[in-house]
Amino acid sequence: MHIDARKIDNNSIIEGDICIVGSGAAGISMALEWLNTPYKVILLEGGGFEYEKQMQDLYKGKTTGQKYYPLESARLHYFGGTTGHWSGFCSTFDPIDFKERDWVPHSGWPLNREDLDPYYARAHKNLDLGPYEYDVKYWQKKDPELKSLPFDGDAVFNKMWQFSPPTRFGTKYRDTIVKAPNIHLYTYANVTEITANENASAIKEVTVKNLDGKQHTVRAKQFIVACCSIQNARLLLASNKQAPKGLGNQNDNVGRYFMEHLEIKSAELWLTRPDVLKLYHWEWEITKARAELAISEEMQRKHQLLNGTASLIPLEVARKQPAFIDIWTADTAATKRNMVKLDDIGKEGAKKEGHRAFQLFTRVEQAPNPNSRVTLDTEKDALGVPRATLHWEFTPLEKHSLRGIYKIIGEQLGITGGGRVRLMDYLQDENDNTWPSFTGGGWHHMGTTRMAEDPKKGVVDANCKVHGIANLYMAGASCYATAAAPNPTLTLTALTIRLADHLKEKVKGKL
Amino acid sequence: MERRLFIKLSAFTAAALTLPLAQGCSNGSMETAVAQPFLFSQIVDVKTINEAGLAYRANHISEDNKEILTQLLLGEHKGLGKEAIQTKLDKQVTADFRQGKTIVLKGWVMSITEARQCALYSIIKS
């Protein structure tokens, strides 16, 4: 059922078994797992069902360090969350992404790829993806025209991606959620504070407010915070009455290790003869699966690289495309115009006769970095919550990895005589660790409540439970210990479903 | 096949490379063959080959000499004919890539052999 929190009596007490804070991909996926159960689920959404500027304003915050997108436009604050404008790119993390790598400080998860496999398969359904198949051979069997670039051995491999339609959670799941008798969706219910017991070992309630001046209290047995990486950290840090440094922040980890994917044009691939390279081609709302070039675990170890992939865009098209960092502005109308223009340029691409030159566009994980972090500003939003400040900071490892990735692709292409690779100017000087003005991210916010078995090294445990607090869980990409190369939505959905299974066992009293 | 294709192409698309090479060579076809990175020359123009060659020479002063570069490229095979030289060097380029004997010049990920070919070309052209 749906309740507008602006229209109920002020200071209402709302009670349930499970309280989910946030209704994006994670929050809705969590709620869906409780459909038709005997448990009363309170789903809290700060906004309504549509985009509203005053709701977005609650996400406004300062950014320092590496230039970043305006925070108020990088996430959507309404039912469905940022799935309202995501592009649907999905792929699984590689086994290496979960491992501790001695050349990547702070790497390693307390779970591995196999632990997530069954949940990836379930997440596919939420995201309207195809079969849980990421082997290139499966897709080549379906379409023999998906021919690979000629690589010798497996130093470079074709990492498959699948594309969601993209599923807009707000549209697709609204009726299901609203009609569910045990799911109580409250809109205009911004959580402004999480209140713990005296020694901060368990959560008692959360306070919700809205711009109409109403304030309510929500009590539950289990609390799941699923507001996105920046807001998750902000909420924990701002909830500091029982824990002066913020909830779960006894070891000063909340907000740290903010990660993005560096998404940046990096090199050119020149073929000896034109080719369509359909396997690597992507067309909005048409392509179901495609490959990106990826580096094997062995080569990542040998050259001490972060994990990253390269997508191919016909060079004549790519040269006309502006950088992401320049098209995404605080002005929503201008951003929409820029995106339409970008789409139009993209539609010019892919000539039937093929192309001789392609831009290699990187998506590479950011190394976990405690200095890349979210903190609280002194300025407060309209509901009295301190705004978030994001300091985005890289390490030398990111640039080293970009160079390494393209040297390896260049060498492998050289072995087969398929063509040559040219690194862009900013990658040519090995002693230069600066970044060009067109450096951008993928709007992928990760880290900030990272997962680690040791409370000194992370905020949540392998079940996404906040260390030291019995009934507080974080859901979403904020739990990532490392970022891997793929867009985060598939993995965060899988991780959320895994958390739901854990909670179901817990509330049954089996744990 | 690749060789035949190149010879056919060189009459048209690769003419820009072949012509200046021939003009710059006092010793005819042998030098041309040694100084011509076959696959790379299908992709880039002579200006790029020259720039890559100059960059290599600037970073490898000890090799900045026509005879030394020719010796490094051909070793004991100086007596070979043009076709044989090209075949040998093409194989050497592939072997370089396989063994990681590569260098980045002006951004291009190149084999050491083809980098030296570019260097030799830039000397011949000057």
XYZ file of C-alpha atoms in Angstrom, chain B residues 4-106:
103
model
C 50.518 -9.437 -52.328
C 47.845 -7.207 -50.857
C 50.425 -4.675 -49.767
C 52.142 -4.620 -53.128
C 48.790 -4.005 -54.793
C 47.819 -1.404 -52.267
C 51.148 0.333 -52.398
C 50.461 1.384 -55.936
C 47.537 3.374 -54.640
C 46.974 3.957 -50.963
C 50.510 3.352 -49.815
C 52.048 5.396 -52.573
C 52.628 8.230 -50.172
C 55.022 6.016 -48.252
C 56.670 4.212 -51.100
C 57.462 7.305 -53.113
C 59.357 9.255 -50.475
C 61.137 6.101 -49.409
C 62.342 5.464 -52.915
C 63.343 9.089 -53.341
C 65.250 9.117 -50.078
C 67.187 5.907 -50.716
C 70.518 6.037 -52.362
C 70.857 2.288 -52.224
C 67.587 1.353 -53.917
C 65.206 -1.381 -52.980
C 67.189 -3.101 -50.228
C 67.200 -0.033 -47.998
C 63.583 0.623 -48.826
C 62.667 -2.871 -47.735
C 64.601 -2.610 -44.484
C 63.184 0.791 -43.596
C 59.570 -0.049 -44.318
C 57.508 -1.333 -41.396
C 55.037 -3.270 -43.491
C 51.924 -3.464 -41.337
C 52.480 -0.117 -39.631
C 52.820 1.560 -43.017
C 49.369 0.288 -43.978
C 47.917 2.149 -41.050
C 49.775 5.440 -40.832
C 51.261 7.982 -43.217
C 54.945 8.701 -43.817
C 54.849 11.692 -41.521
C 53.885 9.463 -38.612
C 56.575 6.928 -39.515
C 59.123 9.713 -39.622
C 57.986 11.139 -36.280
C 58.116 7.727 -34.645
C 61.598 7.225 -36.080
C 62.811 10.569 -34.789
C 61.383 9.807 -31.355
C 63.158 6.460 -31.282
C 66.477 8.003 -32.292
C 66.137 10.702 -29.641
C 65.711 8.043 -26.958
C 68.325 5.649 -28.350
C 71.309 7.814 -29.200
C 73.634 4.828 -29.502
C 71.517 3.487 -32.359
C 71.194 6.780 -34.192
C 73.184 5.617 -37.170
C 72.167 4.056 -40.470
C 74.724 1.254 -40.369
C 74.040 0.386 -36.747
C 70.287 0.266 -37.317
C 70.726 -1.832 -40.447
C 72.974 -4.198 -38.524
C 70.455 -4.432 -35.671
C 67.640 -5.137 -38.112
C 69.374 -7.556 -40.451
C 72.275 -8.999 -38.483
C 73.967 -11.535 -40.688
C 71.218 -11.465 -43.304
C 72.336 -8.468 -45.292
C 72.653 -10.501 -48.429
C 69.007 -11.333 -48.656
C 66.773 -10.019 -51.394
C 64.019 -7.480 -50.867
C 61.188 -9.963 -50.441
C 63.185 -12.145 -48.064
C 64.182 -9.135 -46.001
C 60.598 -8.032 -45.671
C 59.468 -11.520 -44.721
C 62.229 -11.829 -42.120
C 61.451 -8.442 -40.592
C 57.720 -9.092 -40.505
C 58.355 -12.310 -38.619
C 60.674 -10.447 -36.293
C 57.956 -7.850 -35.633
C 55.510 -10.575 -34.638
C 58.126 -12.247 -32.452
C 58.826 -8.919 -30.730
C 55.176 -8.510 -29.833
C 55.035 -12.062 -28.573
C 58.124 -11.553 -26.399
C 57.047 -8.173 -25.103
C 59.856 -6.394 -26.956
C 57.734 -3.346 -27.496
C 58.014 0.381 -27.146
C 55.547 3.249 -27.133
C 56.504 5.924 -29.653
C 54.279 8.947 -30.119
